[in-house]
Short mmCIF file of C-alpha atoms in Angstrom, two decimals:
data_model
loop_
_atom_site.label_atom_id
_atom_site.label_comp_id
_atom_site.label_asym_id
_atom_site.label_seq_id
_atom_site.Cartn_x
_atom_site.Cartn_y
_atom_site.Cartn_z
CA MET A 28 28.27 -4.11 -2.73
CA LYS A 29 27.69 -1.23 -0.29
CA ILE A 30 24.52 -0.82 1.77
CA LEU A 31 23.43 2.27 3.68
CA LEU A 32 21.25 1.22 6.63
CA TRP A 33 18.98 4.06 7.74
CA PHE A 34 17.92 3.63 11.37
CA ARG A 35 14.75 5.27 12.68
CA ASN A 36 12.45 3.71 15.31
CA ASP A 37 14.50 0.50 15.29
CA LEU A 38 17.46 1.39 17.50
CA ARG A 39 18.84 -2.09 18.21
CA VAL A 40 21.10 -4.78 16.79
CA HIS A 41 19.10 -7.85 17.98
CA ASP A 42 16.25 -9.12 15.79
CA HIS A 43 16.94 -6.45 13.18
CA GLU A 44 16.07 -7.95 9.81
CA ALA A 45 17.48 -5.09 7.75
CA LEU A 46 20.80 -5.19 9.62
CA PHE A 47 21.04 -8.98 9.44
CA LYS A 48 20.08 -9.19 5.74
CA ALA A 49 22.53 -6.40 4.89
CA SER A 50 25.32 -8.24 6.74
CA GLN A 51 24.51 -11.41 4.76
CA GLN A 52 25.03 -9.54 1.51
CA THR A 53 28.14 -7.55 2.34
CA SER A 54 30.48 -6.57 5.15
CA GLN A 55 30.32 -2.97 3.89
CA VAL A 56 27.22 -1.82 5.75
CA PHE A 57 27.00 1.86 6.67
CA PRO A 58 24.53 2.41 9.56
CA LEU A 59 23.08 5.92 9.65
CA TYR A 60 20.85 7.94 11.95
CA VAL A 61 19.49 11.29 10.74
CA LEU A 62 18.34 13.68 13.44
CA ASP A 63 15.57 15.58 11.70
CA PRO A 64 15.11 19.11 13.18
CA SER A 65 11.41 19.07 12.29
CA ILE A 66 10.70 16.68 15.21
CA PHE A 67 11.70 19.46 17.63
CA GLN A 68 9.53 22.22 16.12
CA GLU A 69 7.14 24.14 18.35
CA LEU A 70 3.48 23.25 17.90
CA ALA A 71 0.68 25.82 17.68
CA MET A 72 -0.24 25.09 21.31
CA GLY A 73 3.12 26.51 22.43
CA PHE A 74 5.13 23.39 23.33
CA PRO A 75 7.65 21.35 21.32
CA LYS A 76 6.68 18.30 19.27
CA THR A 77 9.40 16.39 21.15
CA GLY A 78 9.96 17.49 24.74
CA ASN A 79 13.18 17.35 26.78
CA LEU A 80 12.74 13.98 28.49
CA ARG A 81 11.72 12.31 25.26
CA THR A 82 14.73 13.89 23.50
CA GLN A 83 17.03 12.72 26.27
CA PHE A 84 15.76 9.14 26.03
CA LEU A 85 16.16 9.22 22.23
CA PHE A 86 19.75 10.51 22.46
CA GLU A 87 20.64 7.82 25.00
CA SER A 88 19.16 5.20 22.66
CA ILE A 89 21.15 6.48 19.67
CA GLU A 90 24.41 6.53 21.67
CA ASN A 91 23.76 2.98 22.87
CA LEU A 92 23.06 1.81 19.32
CA ARG A 93 26.45 3.22 18.28
CA LYS A 94 28.14 1.32 21.13
CA ASN A 95 26.44 -1.94 20.15
CA LEU A 96 27.29 -1.49 16.48
CA GLN A 97 30.92 -0.86 17.46
CA SER A 98 30.91 -4.12 19.42
CA ILE A 99 30.27 -6.02 16.14
CA GLY A 100 32.92 -4.11 14.17
CA SER A 101 30.68 -1.38 12.78
CA ASN A 102 29.74 2.17 13.81
CA LEU A 103 26.90 4.66 13.49
CA ILE A 104 27.02 7.70 11.25
CA VAL A 105 25.00 10.55 12.78
CA ARG A 106 23.88 13.56 10.76
CA VAL A 107 21.62 16.48 11.67
CA GLY A 108 19.32 17.71 8.93
CA TYR A 109 16.62 16.63 6.53
CA PRO A 110 16.76 12.99 5.42
CA GLU A 111 15.76 13.78 1.83
CA GLU A 112 18.89 15.96 1.55
CA ILE A 113 21.35 14.01 3.70
CA ILE A 114 20.69 10.44 2.55
CA PRO A 115 21.10 10.94 -1.23
CA THR A 116 24.22 13.10 -0.69
CA LEU A 117 25.81 10.58 1.67
CA ALA A 118 24.84 7.65 -0.56
CA LYS A 119 26.56 9.34 -3.51
CA GLU A 120 29.70 10.10 -1.45
CA LEU A 121 30.01 6.53 -0.18
CA LEU A 122 29.16 4.95 -3.57
CA ILE A 123 26.17 3.15 -2.01
CA ASP A 124 24.31 0.53 -4.07
CA GLU A 125 21.21 0.19 -1.94
CA VAL A 126 19.53 1.82 1.09
CA PHE A 127 17.81 -0.43 3.67
CA VAL A 128 15.20 1.02 6.03
CA SER A 129 12.35 -0.05 8.33
CA GLU A 130 8.85 0.47 6.98
CA GLU A 131 6.66 3.01 8.73
CA VAL A 132 2.93 3.63 8.29
CA THR A 133 1.99 7.21 9.20
CA SER A 134 2.09 10.19 6.87
CA GLU A 135 5.09 12.19 8.15
CA GLU A 136 7.31 9.12 7.77
CA THR A 137 5.84 7.80 4.51
CA GLU A 138 5.97 11.23 2.85
CA MET A 139 9.63 11.45 3.88
CA ASP A 140 10.23 7.97 2.43
CA THR A 141 8.79 9.09 -0.91
CA LEU A 142 11.07 12.14 -1.03
CA VAL A 143 14.16 10.08 -0.14
CA GLU A 144 13.25 7.33 -2.58
CA LEU A 145 12.76 9.82 -5.46
CA ALA A 146 16.09 11.54 -4.73
CA LEU A 147 17.89 8.17 -4.60
CA LYS A 148 16.25 7.06 -7.84
CA LEU A 149 17.86 10.01 -9.61
CA GLU A 150 21.23 8.63 -8.47
CA GLY A 151 20.30 5.10 -9.58
CA ILE A 152 20.15 3.82 -5.99
CA LYS A 153 17.40 1.48 -4.80
CA MET A 154 15.61 1.67 -1.47
CA LYS A 155 14.43 -1.51 0.27
CA PHE A 156 11.87 -1.56 3.09
CA PHE A 157 11.63 -4.06 5.97
CA TRP A 158 8.57 -4.59 8.16
CA GLN A 159 9.97 -5.08 11.65
CA SER A 160 7.99 -3.09 14.19
CA THR A 161 5.23 -5.54 15.10
CA LEU A 162 4.91 -8.92 16.79
CA TYR A 163 3.03 -10.42 13.84
CA HIS A 164 4.38 -9.65 10.39
CA LEU A 165 2.12 -7.67 8.08
CA ASP A 166 2.52 -10.28 5.34
CA ASP A 167 1.34 -13.06 7.68
CA LEU A 168 -2.02 -11.52 8.64
CA PRO A 169 -5.01 -13.75 7.82
CA MET A 170 -6.76 -10.81 6.14
CA GLU A 171 -5.96 -8.00 3.71
CA ILE A 172 -5.36 -4.72 5.52
CA GLU A 173 -8.55 -3.20 4.05
CA ASN A 174 -10.49 -6.06 5.69
CA LEU A 175 -8.94 -5.52 9.12
CA PRO A 176 -11.77 -5.92 11.68
CA ASN A 177 -12.89 -2.75 13.44
CA ILE A 178 -13.17 -4.64 16.71
CA PHE A 179 -9.92 -5.73 18.36
CA THR A 180 -11.28 -9.04 19.69
CA GLN A 181 -12.22 -10.17 16.18
CA PHE A 182 -8.73 -9.29 14.95
CA ARG A 183 -7.11 -11.08 17.89
CA ASN A 184 -9.17 -14.24 17.42
CA GLN A 185 -8.35 -14.47 13.72
CA VAL A 186 -4.64 -13.81 14.20
CA GLU A 187 -4.15 -16.17 17.13
CA LYS A 188 -6.02 -18.93 15.34
CA SER A 189 -4.10 -18.87 12.07
CA THR A 190 -0.85 -16.89 12.37
CA LYS A 191 2.54 -17.71 13.86
CA VAL A 192 5.07 -15.25 15.22
CA ARG A 193 8.22 -15.32 13.10
CA SER A 194 11.57 -16.21 14.70
CA THR A 195 13.99 -13.47 15.67
CA PHE A 196 17.04 -12.65 13.57
CA PRO A 197 20.50 -13.18 15.08
CA ILE A 198 22.92 -10.31 15.69
CA PRO A 199 25.47 -10.09 12.84
CA GLN A 200 28.94 -11.10 13.96
CA HIS A 201 31.32 -9.61 11.43
CA LEU A 202 30.89 -6.15 10.03
CA SER A 203 33.55 -3.64 9.07
CA PHE A 204 33.58 0.12 9.01
CA PRO A 205 36.13 2.26 7.12
CA GLU A 206 38.22 4.60 9.25
CA ASN A 207 38.01 7.48 6.79
CA VAL A 208 34.23 7.99 7.19
CA GLU A 209 33.30 10.89 9.47
CA VAL A 210 30.82 9.41 11.94
CA GLY A 211 29.58 12.68 13.41
CA ALA A 212 28.02 13.32 16.82
CA LEU A 213 24.70 14.21 18.32
CA PRO A 214 24.28 17.90 19.12
CA LYS A 215 25.03 18.93 22.68
CA PHE A 216 21.81 19.28 24.64
CA ASP A 217 21.62 20.51 28.20
CA PHE A 218 19.04 18.13 29.61
CA PRO A 219 17.37 19.22 32.86
CA ARG A 220 17.48 15.76 34.42
CA ALA A 221 14.52 15.38 36.74
CA SER A 222 15.09 13.84 40.15
CA GLN A 223 12.44 11.23 39.45
CA HIS A 224 13.80 10.39 35.99
CA SER A 225 14.56 6.71 36.27
CA TYR A 226 14.22 5.60 32.65
CA LYS A 227 17.29 5.42 30.46
CA GLY A 228 17.24 4.88 26.73
CA GLY A 229 19.01 2.17 24.77
CA GLU A 230 18.99 -1.49 23.83
CA ASP A 231 21.19 -2.46 26.80
CA GLU A 232 18.72 -0.90 29.25
CA ALA A 233 15.79 -2.60 27.50
CA LEU A 234 17.37 -6.07 27.71
CA LYS A 235 18.42 -5.41 31.30
CA ARG A 236 14.84 -4.48 32.20
CA LEU A 237 13.47 -7.70 30.68
CA GLU A 238 16.09 -9.79 32.47
CA GLU A 239 15.19 -8.10 35.75
CA TYR A 240 11.40 -8.18 35.33
CA PHE A 241 11.16 -11.78 34.09
CA TRP A 242 14.09 -13.65 35.52
CA GLN A 243 15.45 -11.81 38.57
CA LYS A 244 12.29 -10.43 40.20
CA ASP A 245 9.98 -13.09 38.70
CA LEU A 246 7.23 -10.50 38.13
CA LEU A 247 5.74 -11.80 34.89
CA LYS A 248 3.64 -14.39 36.74
CA THR A 249 1.60 -11.61 38.42
CA TYR A 250 1.57 -9.07 35.56
CA LYS A 251 -2.20 -9.21 34.99
CA GLU A 252 -2.94 -8.55 38.68
CA THR A 253 -0.47 -5.66 39.06
CA ARG A 254 -0.62 -3.97 35.64
CA ASN A 255 -3.24 -1.41 36.71
CA GLY A 256 -0.98 0.03 39.39
CA MET A 257 0.30 3.60 39.26
CA LEU A 258 3.09 3.99 41.81
CA GLY A 259 6.59 2.57 41.46
CA LEU A 260 8.57 0.74 38.81
CA ASP A 261 7.45 -2.86 39.01
CA TYR A 262 3.64 -2.85 38.76
CA SER A 263 4.09 -3.17 34.96
CA SER A 264 6.86 -4.21 32.60
CA LYS A 265 7.59 -0.66 31.25
CA PHE A 266 8.67 -2.32 27.98
CA SER A 267 6.70 0.33 26.06
CA LEU A 268 9.52 2.81 26.78
CA TRP A 269 11.99 0.83 24.71
CA LEU A 270 9.52 -0.60 22.21
CA ALA A 271 8.67 2.95 21.09
CA ASN A 272 12.22 3.59 19.90
CA GLY A 273 12.74 0.03 18.73
CA CYS A 274 15.38 -0.63 21.41
CA ILE A 275 13.74 -3.99 22.03
CA SER A 276 11.95 -6.27 19.59
CA PRO A 277 8.39 -7.45 20.33
CA ARG A 278 9.36 -10.85 18.92
CA TYR A 279 12.28 -11.07 21.34
CA ILE A 280 9.87 -10.31 24.22
CA TYR A 281 7.53 -13.01 22.87
CA GLU A 282 10.34 -15.60 22.77
CA GLN A 283 11.32 -14.73 26.33
CA VAL A 284 7.69 -15.09 27.48
CA LYS A 285 7.57 -18.55 25.87
CA LYS A 286 10.86 -19.47 27.57
CA TYR A 287 9.47 -18.22 30.90
CA GLU A 288 6.33 -20.33 30.41
CA LEU A 289 8.49 -23.42 29.87
CA GLU A 290 10.92 -22.78 32.71
CA ARG A 291 8.80 -21.00 35.34
CA THR A 292 5.05 -20.88 34.87
CA GLN A 293 2.33 -20.40 32.28
CA ASN A 294 -0.79 -18.53 33.36
CA GLU A 295 -3.12 -15.67 32.47
CA SER A 296 -0.43 -13.12 33.27
CA THR A 297 2.11 -14.58 30.86
CA TYR A 298 -0.53 -14.54 28.12
CA TRP A 299 -1.58 -11.00 29.04
CA LEU A 300 1.80 -9.53 28.16
CA ILE A 301 1.48 -11.04 24.66
CA PHE A 302 -2.10 -9.73 24.56
CA GLU A 303 -0.75 -6.20 25.15
CA LEU A 304 1.81 -6.62 22.35
CA LEU A 305 -1.07 -7.64 20.10
CA TRP A 306 -2.93 -4.43 20.96
CA ARG A 307 0.19 -2.53 19.91
CA ASP A 308 0.17 -4.41 16.58
CA TYR A 309 -3.50 -3.66 16.11
CA PHE A 310 -3.05 0.09 16.46
CA ARG A 311 -0.33 -0.01 13.82
CA PHE A 312 -2.50 -1.97 11.41
CA VAL A 313 -5.43 0.41 12.07
CA ALA A 314 -3.15 3.34 11.14
CA LEU A 315 -2.16 1.51 7.97
CA LYS A 316 -5.81 0.88 7.06
CA TYR A 317 -7.17 4.36 7.80
CA GLY A 318 -4.21 6.63 7.09
CA ASN A 319 -4.58 10.27 8.12
CA LYS A 320 -8.09 9.73 9.50
CA ILE A 321 -6.45 8.82 12.82
CA PHE A 322 -5.35 12.49 13.10
CA PHE A 323 -8.65 14.08 12.02
CA GLU A 324 -10.91 15.89 14.50
CA LYS A 325 -13.86 13.68 13.46
CA GLY A 326 -11.64 10.59 13.64
CA ILE A 327 -12.12 7.36 11.74
CA GLN A 328 -15.91 7.43 12.07
CA GLY A 329 -16.20 10.99 10.75
CA LYS A 330 -18.30 11.76 13.83
CA ALA A 331 -19.09 15.44 14.36
CA VAL A 332 -18.45 16.39 18.00
CA VAL A 333 -18.24 20.01 19.11
CA TRP A 334 -14.96 20.30 20.99
CA LYS A 335 -13.97 23.33 23.07
CA LYS A 336 -10.75 25.13 22.18
CA ASP A 337 -10.15 26.75 25.58
CA LYS A 338 -6.40 27.24 26.07
CA ARG A 339 -6.76 28.34 29.71
CA VAL A 340 -8.61 25.15 30.64
CA PHE A 341 -6.18 23.01 28.63
CA GLU A 342 -3.18 24.62 30.39
CA LYS A 343 -4.57 23.67 33.81
CA TRP A 344 -4.96 20.06 32.66
CA ARG A 345 -1.52 20.03 31.01
CA MET A 346 0.26 21.36 34.11
CA GLY A 347 -1.65 19.22 36.61
CA GLU A 348 -3.58 22.08 38.20
CA THR A 349 -7.19 20.95 37.79
CA GLY A 350 -7.94 20.53 41.50
CA ILE A 351 -8.76 16.84 40.90
CA PRO A 352 -5.98 14.92 42.73
CA LEU A 353 -5.93 11.77 40.57
CA ILE A 354 -5.70 13.86 37.38
CA ASP A 355 -3.09 16.27 38.75
CA ALA A 356 -0.86 13.54 40.19
CA ASN A 357 -0.74 11.77 36.84
CA MET A 358 -0.02 14.95 34.92
CA LYS A 359 2.75 15.90 37.40
CA GLU A 360 4.29 12.44 36.96
CA LEU A 361 4.26 12.92 33.19
CA LEU A 362 5.99 16.31 33.50
CA ALA A 363 8.64 14.95 35.85
CA THR A 364 9.41 11.56 34.28
CA GLY A 365 7.99 11.39 30.75
CA PHE A 366 5.87 8.42 31.80
CA MET A 367 2.39 7.66 33.10
CA SER A 368 0.64 4.36 33.81
CA ASN A 369 -1.93 3.02 31.38
CA ARG A 370 -4.60 3.48 34.06
CA GLY A 371 -3.54 7.11 34.47
CA ARG A 372 -3.61 7.75 30.72
CA GLN A 373 -7.18 6.47 30.40
CA ASN A 374 -8.31 8.69 33.27
CA VAL A 375 -6.64 11.95 32.26
CA ALA A 376 -7.75 11.48 28.64
CA SER A 377 -11.36 10.81 29.67
CA PHE A 378 -11.32 13.84 31.97
CA LEU A 379 -10.01 16.13 29.21
CA VAL A 380 -12.41 15.05 26.48
CA LYS A 381 -15.53 14.05 28.44
CA ASP A 382 -15.53 16.31 31.50
CA LEU A 383 -13.76 19.36 30.07
CA GLN A 384 -14.84 18.68 26.45
CA ILE A 385 -11.51 19.91 25.11
CA ASP A 386 -10.41 18.85 21.60
CA TRP A 387 -8.93 15.36 21.99
CA ARG A 388 -6.15 16.20 19.51
CA TRP A 389 -4.72 18.72 21.96
CA GLY A 390 -4.32 15.95 24.52
CA ALA A 391 -2.80 13.59 21.95
CA SER A 392 -0.28 16.29 20.96
CA TRP A 393 0.74 16.90 24.59
CA PHE A 394 1.31 13.18 25.04
CA GLU A 395 3.37 13.17 21.85
CA SER A 396 5.55 15.93 23.26
CA GLN A 397 6.04 14.42 26.71
CA LEU A 398 5.78 10.63 26.63
CA ILE A 399 9.11 8.81 26.42
CA ASP A 400 7.19 5.83 25.08
CA TYR A 401 5.34 7.89 22.45
CA ASP A 402 4.31 5.63 19.61
CA VAL A 403 2.38 7.48 16.92
CA CYS A 404 -0.09 4.64 16.22
CA SER A 405 -0.75 3.62 19.84
CA ASN A 406 -1.01 7.20 21.10
CA TRP A 407 -3.43 8.52 18.51
CA GLY A 408 -5.30 5.20 18.42
CA ASN A 409 -5.91 5.28 22.17
CA TRP A 410 -7.03 8.92 22.11
CA LEU A 411 -9.46 8.10 19.29
CA TYR A 412 -10.97 5.38 21.49
CA VAL A 413 -11.39 7.63 24.52
CA ALA A 414 -12.85 10.44 22.39
CA GLY A 415 -15.35 7.99 20.90
CA VAL A 416 -14.27 8.65 17.29
CA GLY A 417 -12.16 5.51 16.72
CA ASN A 418 -12.81 2.54 14.48
CA ASP A 419 -14.71 0.48 17.05
CA PRO A 420 -18.34 1.70 16.89
CA ARG A 421 -19.01 0.41 20.44
CA GLU A 422 -16.29 2.49 22.06
CA ASN A 423 -17.31 5.62 23.93
CA ARG A 424 -15.61 5.29 27.26
CA TYR A 425 -16.26 7.51 30.24
CA PHE A 426 -14.40 7.24 33.52
CA ASN A 427 -15.87 8.18 36.89
CA ILE A 428 -12.65 9.72 38.23
CA LEU A 429 -13.64 9.40 41.89
CA LYS A 430 -14.50 5.73 41.49
CA GLN A 431 -11.23 5.15 39.64
CA ALA A 432 -9.30 6.93 42.38
CA HIS A 433 -10.85 4.77 45.11
CA ASN A 434 -10.34 1.59 43.08
CA TYR A 435 -6.71 2.16 42.13
CA ASP A 436 -5.34 4.49 44.82
CA GLU A 437 -7.47 3.58 47.81
CA LYS A 438 -4.93 4.72 50.39
CA GLY A 439 -4.06 7.91 48.47
CA GLU A 440 -0.38 6.93 48.31
CA TYR A 441 -0.04 7.80 44.63
CA VAL A 442 -1.62 11.26 44.83
CA LYS A 443 0.29 12.13 48.01
CA PHE A 444 3.57 11.12 46.36
CA TRP A 445 3.07 13.52 43.45
CA LEU A 446 1.07 16.18 45.34
CA PRO A 447 2.92 16.72 48.65
CA ALA A 448 0.54 19.56 49.59
CA LEU A 449 -2.06 16.85 50.26
CA ALA A 450 0.21 14.79 52.54
CA ASN A 451 -1.80 15.37 55.75
CA ILE A 452 -5.24 14.61 54.34
CA PRO A 453 -6.59 11.19 55.39
CA ALA A 454 -7.02 8.59 52.65
CA GLU A 455 -10.81 8.65 52.75
CA LYS A 456 -10.86 12.41 52.02
CA VAL A 457 -7.79 12.98 49.84
CA HIS A 458 -9.52 12.24 46.52
CA SER A 459 -12.41 14.55 47.44
CA VAL A 460 -10.22 17.41 48.63
CA ALA A 461 -12.52 19.92 46.89
CA LEU A 462 -15.25 19.13 49.48
CA LEU A 463 -13.12 19.90 52.55
CA THR A 464 -14.67 22.44 54.92
CA GLN A 465 -12.68 25.47 56.11
CA GLU A 466 -12.17 23.73 59.44
CA GLU A 467 -10.88 20.56 57.74
CA GLN A 468 -8.52 22.61 55.59
CA ARG A 469 -7.02 24.15 58.73
CA LYS A 470 -6.81 20.76 60.41
CA PHE A 471 -5.03 19.13 57.46
CA SER A 472 -2.77 22.15 56.70
CA VAL A 473 -4.03 22.75 53.19
CA GLN A 474 -5.74 25.87 51.90
CA LEU A 475 -7.66 25.34 48.67
CA GLY A 476 -6.82 27.95 46.07
CA ILE A 477 -3.42 28.58 47.69
CA ASP A 478 -1.67 25.29 48.59
CA TYR A 479 -3.71 23.27 46.09
CA PRO A 480 -6.01 24.48 43.28
CA LYS A 481 -9.77 24.63 43.64
CA ALA A 482 -11.50 21.99 41.50
CA MET A 483 -12.31 23.03 37.92
CA ILE A 484 -15.60 21.13 38.03
CA ASP A 485 -18.12 20.08 40.65
CA ILE A 486 -16.82 16.69 41.80
CA ARG A 487 -20.22 15.77 43.25
CA LYS A 488 -21.13 14.56 39.74
CA TRP A 489 -19.04 11.48 40.64
CA SER A 490 -21.17 10.75 43.70
CA ILE A 491 -21.24 7.32 45.30
CA LYS A 492 -24.49 6.45 43.56
CA ASN A 493 -22.82 7.07 40.18
CA LYS A 494 -19.87 4.79 40.91
#
């Protein structure tokens, strides 16, 4: 019995059902990663589908997966090309009996699955799918997917009341890998490593981060209070970075939270991390229920909204040159690191779709290109919410950017970190830089329109009375 194990967004050896089940059936498991060139194509807006920092994180994750497979006697075959061509050819060469793969839900992946499955069928090879991306298993939900509630709280209440999280799978101990198989290598890529880039891909890094966040720094107990921060590493767990590529299992995180609750403390913060994992599940189940509607301009509701398609305006937002410090600082952080806080994401998305009225799909595509923790379901699901075209009929969120800035960056430390031109402006004025008089600009060594852009909109709309 020979099994080809096709890795995708599941780049780990712990709690990997497909890997464990394959190892139970045979020692001849052939792990494979196919680097599909279509994920690097340039989009119509003029930027790549997968940007440099996201590519770098992915490559680091693949290399680390190979190392961890080698540590249990196996290896990772890497091929560059189209899965529907590579997988059937390789399966035929290696005399494979069955192909194991994680189940995905969105159209690019499922259409690819269909092509691969059809090609394998012609060779008499079966393909077996494993659901292993969520905290709660699809088969354990207390409702059929077509009856998934459109309001998250209803979903959460039903699931928490009647569903248990399955146990994690152990790491296989004894695999073998024939010496005569050409493993291949990732293409050489000259990554422009940013000075602020502090996130490294891979299962080892993911487990190290959890160990540090939970057990060494003891930060889980205050997660709910700090999670809306924006500056630094430790205001939130950052697990999303590794969850997106499957470098860490949500069920493993859950087990560690439960262990922490037993050994350290149980409070609202420990629950809140599980709550966030449940949101991640929900977005995946929403994508499964609604299919391609999550990518449509009118969204899930089919709501007609007239969006502007102004490339010049979009470019200013994308490059962090709007003249609104909170927006620009977040967009500069995204460009430099491939990451942005949840608070930042809500604000920049609201600003793009509500204040600038630009097509929300443009923003979602830019996030897809840049975010290291890009998850197709969570990304598009969140943008649907902000644009007011998601599944929840009550959602139509608008953020008063000035109020948000004063609430979450009261001293201006975050904006000054990412926008050094504003370093000399006092905290009480830095978020309203557009209102500085000529005299104040001279005093604080900043000239609007030269050192820092003039605001794209009149910021007085966010006056104190509108807070």
